[in-house]
Backbone as XML, in Angstrom:
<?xml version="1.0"?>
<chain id="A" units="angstrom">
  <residue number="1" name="UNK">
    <atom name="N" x="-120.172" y="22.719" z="-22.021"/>
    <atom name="CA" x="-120.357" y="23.206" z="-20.681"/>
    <atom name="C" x="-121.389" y="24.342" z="-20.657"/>
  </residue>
  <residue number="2" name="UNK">
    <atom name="N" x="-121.187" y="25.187" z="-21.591"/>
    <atom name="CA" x="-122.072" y="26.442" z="-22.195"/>
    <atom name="C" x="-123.263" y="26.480" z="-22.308"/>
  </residue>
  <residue number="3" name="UNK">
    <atom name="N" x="-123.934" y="24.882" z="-23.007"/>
    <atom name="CA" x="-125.142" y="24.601" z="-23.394"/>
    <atom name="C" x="-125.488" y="23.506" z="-22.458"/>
  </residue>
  <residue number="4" name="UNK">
    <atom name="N" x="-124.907" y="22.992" z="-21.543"/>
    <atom name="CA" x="-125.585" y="22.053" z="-20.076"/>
    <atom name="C" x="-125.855" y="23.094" z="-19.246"/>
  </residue>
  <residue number="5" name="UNK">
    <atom name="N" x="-125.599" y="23.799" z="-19.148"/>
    <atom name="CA" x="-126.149" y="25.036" z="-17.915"/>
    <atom name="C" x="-126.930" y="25.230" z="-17.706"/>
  </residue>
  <residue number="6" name="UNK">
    <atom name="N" x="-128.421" y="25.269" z="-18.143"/>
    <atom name="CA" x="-129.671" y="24.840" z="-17.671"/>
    <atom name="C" x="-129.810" y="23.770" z="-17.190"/>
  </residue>
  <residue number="7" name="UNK">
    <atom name="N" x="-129.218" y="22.291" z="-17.539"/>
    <atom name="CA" x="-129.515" y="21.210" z="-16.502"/>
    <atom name="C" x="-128.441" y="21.311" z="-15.506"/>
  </residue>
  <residue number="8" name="UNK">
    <atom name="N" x="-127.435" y="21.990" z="-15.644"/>
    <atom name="CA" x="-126.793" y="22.365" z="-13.982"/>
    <atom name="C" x="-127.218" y="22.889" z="-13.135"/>
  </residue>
  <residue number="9" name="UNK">
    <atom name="N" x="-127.958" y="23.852" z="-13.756"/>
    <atom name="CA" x="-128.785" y="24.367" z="-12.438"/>
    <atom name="C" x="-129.804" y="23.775" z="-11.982"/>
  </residue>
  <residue number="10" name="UNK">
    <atom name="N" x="-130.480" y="23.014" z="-13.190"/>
    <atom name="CA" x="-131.677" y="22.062" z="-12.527"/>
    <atom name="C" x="-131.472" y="20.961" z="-11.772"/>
  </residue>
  <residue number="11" name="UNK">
    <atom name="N" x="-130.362" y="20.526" z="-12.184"/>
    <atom name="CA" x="-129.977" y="18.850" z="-11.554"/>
    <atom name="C" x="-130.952" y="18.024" z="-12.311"/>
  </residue>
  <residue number="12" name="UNK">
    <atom name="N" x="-131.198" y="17.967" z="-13.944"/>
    <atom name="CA" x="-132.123" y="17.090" z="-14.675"/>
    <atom name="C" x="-131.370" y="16.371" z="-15.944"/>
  </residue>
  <residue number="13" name="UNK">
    <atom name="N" x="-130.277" y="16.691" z="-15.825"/>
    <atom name="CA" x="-129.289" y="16.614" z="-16.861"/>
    <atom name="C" x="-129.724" y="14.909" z="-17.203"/>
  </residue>
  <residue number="14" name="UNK">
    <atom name="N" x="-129.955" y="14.365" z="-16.609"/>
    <atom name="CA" x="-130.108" y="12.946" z="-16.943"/>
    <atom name="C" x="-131.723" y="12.287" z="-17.208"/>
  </residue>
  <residue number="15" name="UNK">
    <atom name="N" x="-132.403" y="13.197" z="-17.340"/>
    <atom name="CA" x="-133.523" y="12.921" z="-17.919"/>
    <atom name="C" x="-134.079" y="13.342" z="-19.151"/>
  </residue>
  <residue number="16" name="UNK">
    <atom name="N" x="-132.878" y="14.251" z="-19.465"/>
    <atom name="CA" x="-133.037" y="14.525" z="-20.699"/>
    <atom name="C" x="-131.978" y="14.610" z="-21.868"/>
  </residue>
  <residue number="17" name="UNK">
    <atom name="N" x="-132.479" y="14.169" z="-23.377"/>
    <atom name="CA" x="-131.496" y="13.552" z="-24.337"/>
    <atom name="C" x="-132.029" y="14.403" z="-25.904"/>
  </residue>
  <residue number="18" name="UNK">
    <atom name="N" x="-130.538" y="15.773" z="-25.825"/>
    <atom name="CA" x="-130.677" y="17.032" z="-26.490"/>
    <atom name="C" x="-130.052" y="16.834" z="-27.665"/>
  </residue>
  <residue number="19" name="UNK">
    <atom name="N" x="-130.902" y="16.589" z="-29.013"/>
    <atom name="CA" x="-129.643" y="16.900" z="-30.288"/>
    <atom name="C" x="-129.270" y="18.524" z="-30.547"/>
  </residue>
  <residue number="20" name="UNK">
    <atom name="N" x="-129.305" y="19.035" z="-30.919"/>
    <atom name="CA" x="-129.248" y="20.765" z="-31.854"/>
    <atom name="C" x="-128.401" y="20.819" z="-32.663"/>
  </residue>
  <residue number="21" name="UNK">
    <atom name="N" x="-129.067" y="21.245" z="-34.257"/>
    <atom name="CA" x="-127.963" y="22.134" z="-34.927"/>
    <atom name="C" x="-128.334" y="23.384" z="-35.274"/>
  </residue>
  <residue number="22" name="UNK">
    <atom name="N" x="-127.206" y="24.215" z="-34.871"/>
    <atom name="CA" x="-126.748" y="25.631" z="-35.028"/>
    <atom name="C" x="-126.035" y="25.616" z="-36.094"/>
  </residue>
  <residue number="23" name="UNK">
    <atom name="N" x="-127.058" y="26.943" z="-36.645"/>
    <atom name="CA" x="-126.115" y="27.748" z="-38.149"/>
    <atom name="C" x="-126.166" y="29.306" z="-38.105"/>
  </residue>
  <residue number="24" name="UNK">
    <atom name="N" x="-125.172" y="29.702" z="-38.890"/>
    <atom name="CA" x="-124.946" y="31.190" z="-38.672"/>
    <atom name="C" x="-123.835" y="31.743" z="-37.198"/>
  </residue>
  <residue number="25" name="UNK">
    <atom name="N" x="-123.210" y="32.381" z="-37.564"/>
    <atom name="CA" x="-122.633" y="33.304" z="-36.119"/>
    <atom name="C" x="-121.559" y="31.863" z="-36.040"/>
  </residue>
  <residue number="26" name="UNK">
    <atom name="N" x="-120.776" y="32.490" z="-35.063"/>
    <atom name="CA" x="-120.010" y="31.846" z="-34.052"/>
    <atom name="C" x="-120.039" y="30.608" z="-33.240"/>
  </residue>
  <residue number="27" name="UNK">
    <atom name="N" x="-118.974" y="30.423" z="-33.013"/>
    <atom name="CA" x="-119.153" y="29.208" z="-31.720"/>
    <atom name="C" x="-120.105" y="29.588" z="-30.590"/>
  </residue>
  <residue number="28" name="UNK">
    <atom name="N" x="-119.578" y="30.775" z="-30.082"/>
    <atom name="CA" x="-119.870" y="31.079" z="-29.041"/>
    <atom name="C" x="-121.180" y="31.535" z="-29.034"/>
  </residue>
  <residue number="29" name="UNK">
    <atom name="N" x="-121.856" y="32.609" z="-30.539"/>
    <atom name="CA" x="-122.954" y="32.869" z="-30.815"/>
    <atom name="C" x="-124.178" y="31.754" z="-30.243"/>
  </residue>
  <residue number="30" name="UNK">
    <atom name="N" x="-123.539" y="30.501" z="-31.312"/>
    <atom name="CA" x="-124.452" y="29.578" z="-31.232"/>
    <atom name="C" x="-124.725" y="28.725" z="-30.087"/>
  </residue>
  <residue number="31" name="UNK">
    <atom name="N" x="-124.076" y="28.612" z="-29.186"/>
    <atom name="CA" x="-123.564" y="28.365" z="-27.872"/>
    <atom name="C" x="-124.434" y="28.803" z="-27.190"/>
  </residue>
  <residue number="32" name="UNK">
    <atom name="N" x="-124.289" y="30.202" z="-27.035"/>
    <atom name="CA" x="-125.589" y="31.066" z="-26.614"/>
    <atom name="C" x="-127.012" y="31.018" z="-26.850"/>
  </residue>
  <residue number="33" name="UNK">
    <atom name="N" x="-127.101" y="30.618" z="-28.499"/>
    <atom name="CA" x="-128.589" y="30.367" z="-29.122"/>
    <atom name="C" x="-129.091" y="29.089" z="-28.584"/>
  </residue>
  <residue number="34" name="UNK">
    <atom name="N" x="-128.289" y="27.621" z="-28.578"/>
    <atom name="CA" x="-128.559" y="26.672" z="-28.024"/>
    <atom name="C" x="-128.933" y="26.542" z="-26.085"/>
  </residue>
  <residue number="35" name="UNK">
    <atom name="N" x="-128.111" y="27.355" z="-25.744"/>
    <atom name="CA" x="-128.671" y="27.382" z="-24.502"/>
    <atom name="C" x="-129.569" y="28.264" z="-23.655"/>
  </residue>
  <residue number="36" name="UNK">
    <atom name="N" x="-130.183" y="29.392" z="-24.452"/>
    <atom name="CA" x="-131.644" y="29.815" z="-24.748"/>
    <atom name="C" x="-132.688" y="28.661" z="-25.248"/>
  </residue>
  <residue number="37" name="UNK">
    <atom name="N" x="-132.337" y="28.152" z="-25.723"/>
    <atom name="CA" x="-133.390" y="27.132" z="-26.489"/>
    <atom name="C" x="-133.847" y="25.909" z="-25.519"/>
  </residue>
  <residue number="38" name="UNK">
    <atom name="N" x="-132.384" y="25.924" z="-25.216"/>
    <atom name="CA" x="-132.930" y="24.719" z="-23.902"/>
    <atom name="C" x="-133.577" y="25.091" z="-22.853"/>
  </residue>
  <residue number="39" name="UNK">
    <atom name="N" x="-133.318" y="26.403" z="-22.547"/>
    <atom name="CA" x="-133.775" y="26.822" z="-21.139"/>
    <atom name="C" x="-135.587" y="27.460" z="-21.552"/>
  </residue>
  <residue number="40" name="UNK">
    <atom name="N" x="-135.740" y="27.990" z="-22.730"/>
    <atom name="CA" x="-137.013" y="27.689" z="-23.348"/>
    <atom name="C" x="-138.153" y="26.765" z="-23.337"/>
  </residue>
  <residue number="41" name="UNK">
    <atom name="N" x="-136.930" y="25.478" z="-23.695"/>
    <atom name="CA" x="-137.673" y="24.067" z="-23.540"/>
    <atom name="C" x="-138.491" y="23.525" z="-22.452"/>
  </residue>
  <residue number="42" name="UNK">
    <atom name="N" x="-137.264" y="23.846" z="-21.433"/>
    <atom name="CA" x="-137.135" y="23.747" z="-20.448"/>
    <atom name="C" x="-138.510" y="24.121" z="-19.190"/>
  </residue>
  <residue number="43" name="UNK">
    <atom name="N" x="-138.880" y="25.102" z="-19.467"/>
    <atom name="CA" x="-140.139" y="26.421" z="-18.855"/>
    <atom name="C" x="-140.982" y="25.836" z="-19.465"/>
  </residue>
  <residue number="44" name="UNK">
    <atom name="N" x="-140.856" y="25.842" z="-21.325"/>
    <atom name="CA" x="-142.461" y="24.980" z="-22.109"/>
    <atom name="C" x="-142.903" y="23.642" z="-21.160"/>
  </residue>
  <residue number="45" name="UNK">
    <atom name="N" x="-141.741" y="22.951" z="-21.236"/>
    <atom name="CA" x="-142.404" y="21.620" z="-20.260"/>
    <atom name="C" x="-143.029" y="22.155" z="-18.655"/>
  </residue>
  <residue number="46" name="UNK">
    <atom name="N" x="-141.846" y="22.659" z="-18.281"/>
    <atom name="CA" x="-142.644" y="22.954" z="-16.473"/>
    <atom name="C" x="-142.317" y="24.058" z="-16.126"/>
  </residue>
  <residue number="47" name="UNK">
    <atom name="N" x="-143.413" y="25.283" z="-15.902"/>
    <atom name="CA" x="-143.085" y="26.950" z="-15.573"/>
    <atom name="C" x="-142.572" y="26.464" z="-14.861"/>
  </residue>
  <residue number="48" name="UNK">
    <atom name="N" x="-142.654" y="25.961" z="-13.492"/>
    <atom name="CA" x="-142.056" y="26.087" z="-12.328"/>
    <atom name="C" x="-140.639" y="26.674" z="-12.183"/>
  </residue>
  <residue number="49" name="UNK">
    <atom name="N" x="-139.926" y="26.274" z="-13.052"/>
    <atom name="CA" x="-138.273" y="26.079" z="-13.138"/>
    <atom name="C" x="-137.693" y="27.670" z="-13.983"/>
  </residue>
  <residue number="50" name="UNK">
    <atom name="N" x="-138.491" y="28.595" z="-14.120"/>
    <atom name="CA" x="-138.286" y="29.945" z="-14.902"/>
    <atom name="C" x="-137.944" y="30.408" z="-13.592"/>
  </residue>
  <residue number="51" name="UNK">
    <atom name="N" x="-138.431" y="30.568" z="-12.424"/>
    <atom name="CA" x="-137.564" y="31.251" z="-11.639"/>
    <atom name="C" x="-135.908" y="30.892" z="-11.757"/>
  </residue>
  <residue number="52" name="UNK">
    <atom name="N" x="-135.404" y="29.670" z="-11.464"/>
    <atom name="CA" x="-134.717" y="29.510" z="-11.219"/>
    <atom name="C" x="-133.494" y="29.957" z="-12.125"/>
  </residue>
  <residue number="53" name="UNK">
    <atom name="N" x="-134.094" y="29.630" z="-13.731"/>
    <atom name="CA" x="-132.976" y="29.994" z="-14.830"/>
    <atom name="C" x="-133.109" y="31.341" z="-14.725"/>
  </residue>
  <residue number="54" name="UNK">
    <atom name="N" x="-134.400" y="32.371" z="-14.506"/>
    <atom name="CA" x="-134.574" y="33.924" z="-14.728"/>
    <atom name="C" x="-133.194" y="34.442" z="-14.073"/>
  </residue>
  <residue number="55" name="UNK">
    <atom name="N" x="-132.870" y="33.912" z="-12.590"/>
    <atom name="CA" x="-132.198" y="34.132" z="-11.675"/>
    <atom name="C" x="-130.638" y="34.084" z="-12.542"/>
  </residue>
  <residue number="56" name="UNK">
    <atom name="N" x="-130.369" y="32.922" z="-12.887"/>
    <atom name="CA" x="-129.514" y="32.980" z="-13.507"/>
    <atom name="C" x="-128.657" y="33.732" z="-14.627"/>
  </residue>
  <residue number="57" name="UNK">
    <atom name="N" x="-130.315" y="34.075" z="-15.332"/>
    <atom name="CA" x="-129.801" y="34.767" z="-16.798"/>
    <atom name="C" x="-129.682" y="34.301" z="-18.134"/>
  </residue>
  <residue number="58" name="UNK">
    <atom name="N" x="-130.519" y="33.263" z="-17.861"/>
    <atom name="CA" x="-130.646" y="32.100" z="-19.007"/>
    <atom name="C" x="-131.828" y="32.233" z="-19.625"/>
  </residue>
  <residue number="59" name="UNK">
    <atom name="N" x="-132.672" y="33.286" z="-19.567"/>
    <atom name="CA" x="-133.736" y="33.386" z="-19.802"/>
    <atom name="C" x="-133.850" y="34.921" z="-20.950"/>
  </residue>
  <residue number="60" name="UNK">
    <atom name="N" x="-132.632" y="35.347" z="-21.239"/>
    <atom name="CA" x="-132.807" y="36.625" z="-21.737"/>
    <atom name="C" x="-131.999" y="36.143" z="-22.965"/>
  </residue>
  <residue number="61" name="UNK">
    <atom name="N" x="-131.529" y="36.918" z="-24.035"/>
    <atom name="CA" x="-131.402" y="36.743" z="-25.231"/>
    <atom name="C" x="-130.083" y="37.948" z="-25.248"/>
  </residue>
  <residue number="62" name="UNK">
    <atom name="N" x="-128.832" y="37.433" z="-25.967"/>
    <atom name="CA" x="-128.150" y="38.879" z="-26.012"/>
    <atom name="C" x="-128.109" y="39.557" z="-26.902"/>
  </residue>
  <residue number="63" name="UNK">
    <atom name="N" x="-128.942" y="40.821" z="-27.306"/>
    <atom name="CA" x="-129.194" y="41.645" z="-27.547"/>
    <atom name="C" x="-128.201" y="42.399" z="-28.911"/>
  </residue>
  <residue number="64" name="UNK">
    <atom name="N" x="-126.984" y="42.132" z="-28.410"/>
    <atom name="CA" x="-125.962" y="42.929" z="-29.486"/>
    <atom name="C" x="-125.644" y="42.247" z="-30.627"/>
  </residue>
  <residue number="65" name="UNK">
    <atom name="N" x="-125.961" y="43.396" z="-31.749"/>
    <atom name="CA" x="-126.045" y="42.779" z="-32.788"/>
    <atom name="C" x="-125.092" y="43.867" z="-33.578"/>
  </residue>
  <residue number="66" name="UNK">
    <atom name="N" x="-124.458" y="43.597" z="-34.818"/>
    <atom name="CA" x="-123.841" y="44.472" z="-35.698"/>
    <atom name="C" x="-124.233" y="45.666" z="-36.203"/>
  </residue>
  <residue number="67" name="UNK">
    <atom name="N" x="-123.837" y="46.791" z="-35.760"/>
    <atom name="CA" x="-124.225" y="48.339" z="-35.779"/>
    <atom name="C" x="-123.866" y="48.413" z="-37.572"/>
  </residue>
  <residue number="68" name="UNK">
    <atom name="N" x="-124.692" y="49.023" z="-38.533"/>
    <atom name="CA" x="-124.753" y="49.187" z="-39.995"/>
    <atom name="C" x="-123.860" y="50.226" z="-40.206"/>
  </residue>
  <residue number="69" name="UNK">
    <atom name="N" x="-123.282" y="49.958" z="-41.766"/>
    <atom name="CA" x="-122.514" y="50.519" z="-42.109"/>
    <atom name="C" x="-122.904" y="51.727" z="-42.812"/>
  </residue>
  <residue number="70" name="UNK">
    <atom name="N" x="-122.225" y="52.629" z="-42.420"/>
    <atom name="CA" x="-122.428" y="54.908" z="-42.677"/>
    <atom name="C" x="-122.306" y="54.435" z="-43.954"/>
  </residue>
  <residue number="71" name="UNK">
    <atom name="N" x="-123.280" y="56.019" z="-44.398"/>
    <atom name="CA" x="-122.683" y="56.201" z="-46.060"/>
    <atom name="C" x="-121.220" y="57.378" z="-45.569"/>
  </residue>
  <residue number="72" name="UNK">
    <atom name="N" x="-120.245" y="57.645" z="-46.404"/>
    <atom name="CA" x="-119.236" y="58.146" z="-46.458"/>
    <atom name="C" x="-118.206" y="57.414" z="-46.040"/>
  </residue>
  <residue number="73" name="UNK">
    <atom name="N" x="-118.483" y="56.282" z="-45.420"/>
    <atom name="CA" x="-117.184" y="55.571" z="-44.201"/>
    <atom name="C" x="-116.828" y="54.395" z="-44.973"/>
  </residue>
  <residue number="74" name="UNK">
    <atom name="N" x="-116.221" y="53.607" z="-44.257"/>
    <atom name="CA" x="-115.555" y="52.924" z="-44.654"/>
    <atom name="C" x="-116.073" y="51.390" z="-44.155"/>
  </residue>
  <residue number="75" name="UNK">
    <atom name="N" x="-116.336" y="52.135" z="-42.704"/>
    <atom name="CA" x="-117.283" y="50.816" z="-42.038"/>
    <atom name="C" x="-118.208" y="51.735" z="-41.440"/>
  </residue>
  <residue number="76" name="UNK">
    <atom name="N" x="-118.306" y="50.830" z="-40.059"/>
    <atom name="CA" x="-119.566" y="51.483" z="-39.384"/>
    <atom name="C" x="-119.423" y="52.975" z="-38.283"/>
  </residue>
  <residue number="77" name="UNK">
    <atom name="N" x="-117.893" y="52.663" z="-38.353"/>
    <atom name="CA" x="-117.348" y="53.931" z="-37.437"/>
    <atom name="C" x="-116.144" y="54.434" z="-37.836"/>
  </residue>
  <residue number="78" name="UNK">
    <atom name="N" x="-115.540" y="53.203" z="-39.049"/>
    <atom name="CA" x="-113.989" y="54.156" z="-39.480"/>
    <atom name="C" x="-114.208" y="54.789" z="-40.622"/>
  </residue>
  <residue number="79" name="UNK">
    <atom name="N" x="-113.451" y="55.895" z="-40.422"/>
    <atom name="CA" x="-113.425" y="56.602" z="-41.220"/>
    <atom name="C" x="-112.696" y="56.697" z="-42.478"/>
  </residue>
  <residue number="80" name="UNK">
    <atom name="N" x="-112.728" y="56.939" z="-43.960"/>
    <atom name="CA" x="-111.337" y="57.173" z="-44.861"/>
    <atom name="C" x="-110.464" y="57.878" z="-44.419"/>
  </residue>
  <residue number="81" name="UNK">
    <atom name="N" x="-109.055" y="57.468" z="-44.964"/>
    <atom name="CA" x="-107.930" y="58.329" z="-44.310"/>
    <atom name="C" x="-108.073" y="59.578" z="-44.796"/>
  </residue>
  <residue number="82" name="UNK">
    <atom name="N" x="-108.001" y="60.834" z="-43.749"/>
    <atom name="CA" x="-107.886" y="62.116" z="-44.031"/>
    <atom name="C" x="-106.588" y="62.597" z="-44.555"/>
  </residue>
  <residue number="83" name="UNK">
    <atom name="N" x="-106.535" y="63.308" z="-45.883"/>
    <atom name="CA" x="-105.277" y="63.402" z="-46.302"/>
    <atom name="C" x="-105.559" y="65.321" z="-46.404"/>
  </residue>
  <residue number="84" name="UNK">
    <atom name="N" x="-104.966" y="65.984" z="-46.044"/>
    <atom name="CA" x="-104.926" y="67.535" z="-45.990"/>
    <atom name="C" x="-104.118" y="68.122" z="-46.824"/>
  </residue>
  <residue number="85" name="UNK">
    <atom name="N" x="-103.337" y="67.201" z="-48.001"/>
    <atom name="CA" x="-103.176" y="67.801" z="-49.413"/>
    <atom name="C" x="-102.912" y="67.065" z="-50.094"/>
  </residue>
</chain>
């Protein structure tokens, strides 16, 4: 449903015939990567149709990625347990 959403909004779903494989990340990650890609595709064949996904939000990339891990810590924000003797 995730990755037809560019031809939902287009109403082209039937003119076009999508394989993809996704590696790395998540379901949902890749979910996301695949339906950037289509909506990519999508604009390469005919600008015209970038308004329509821009509108949507299908046109941007999400951004958040895994914040690096501190020296002293444990991770990226926890801390070792403080022991006071």
């Amino acid at each position: 449903m995730i990755a037809n959403l560019p031809f939902a909004i287009l109403g082209n779903a039937e003119e076009w015939d999508v394989e993809v494989t996704a590696r790395g990340g998540g379901i949902a990650g890749q979910m996301g990567a695949v339906r950037l890609g289509i909506s990519r595709a999508l604009v390469a064949n005919d600008a015209e149709v970038k308004p329509a996904l821009k509108k949507e939000g299908l046109m941007t990339r999400d951004s958040r990625a895994v914040e690096r891990k501190k020296f002293g810590r444990k991770k990226a924000r926890k801390h070792f347990q403080f022991s006071k003797r």
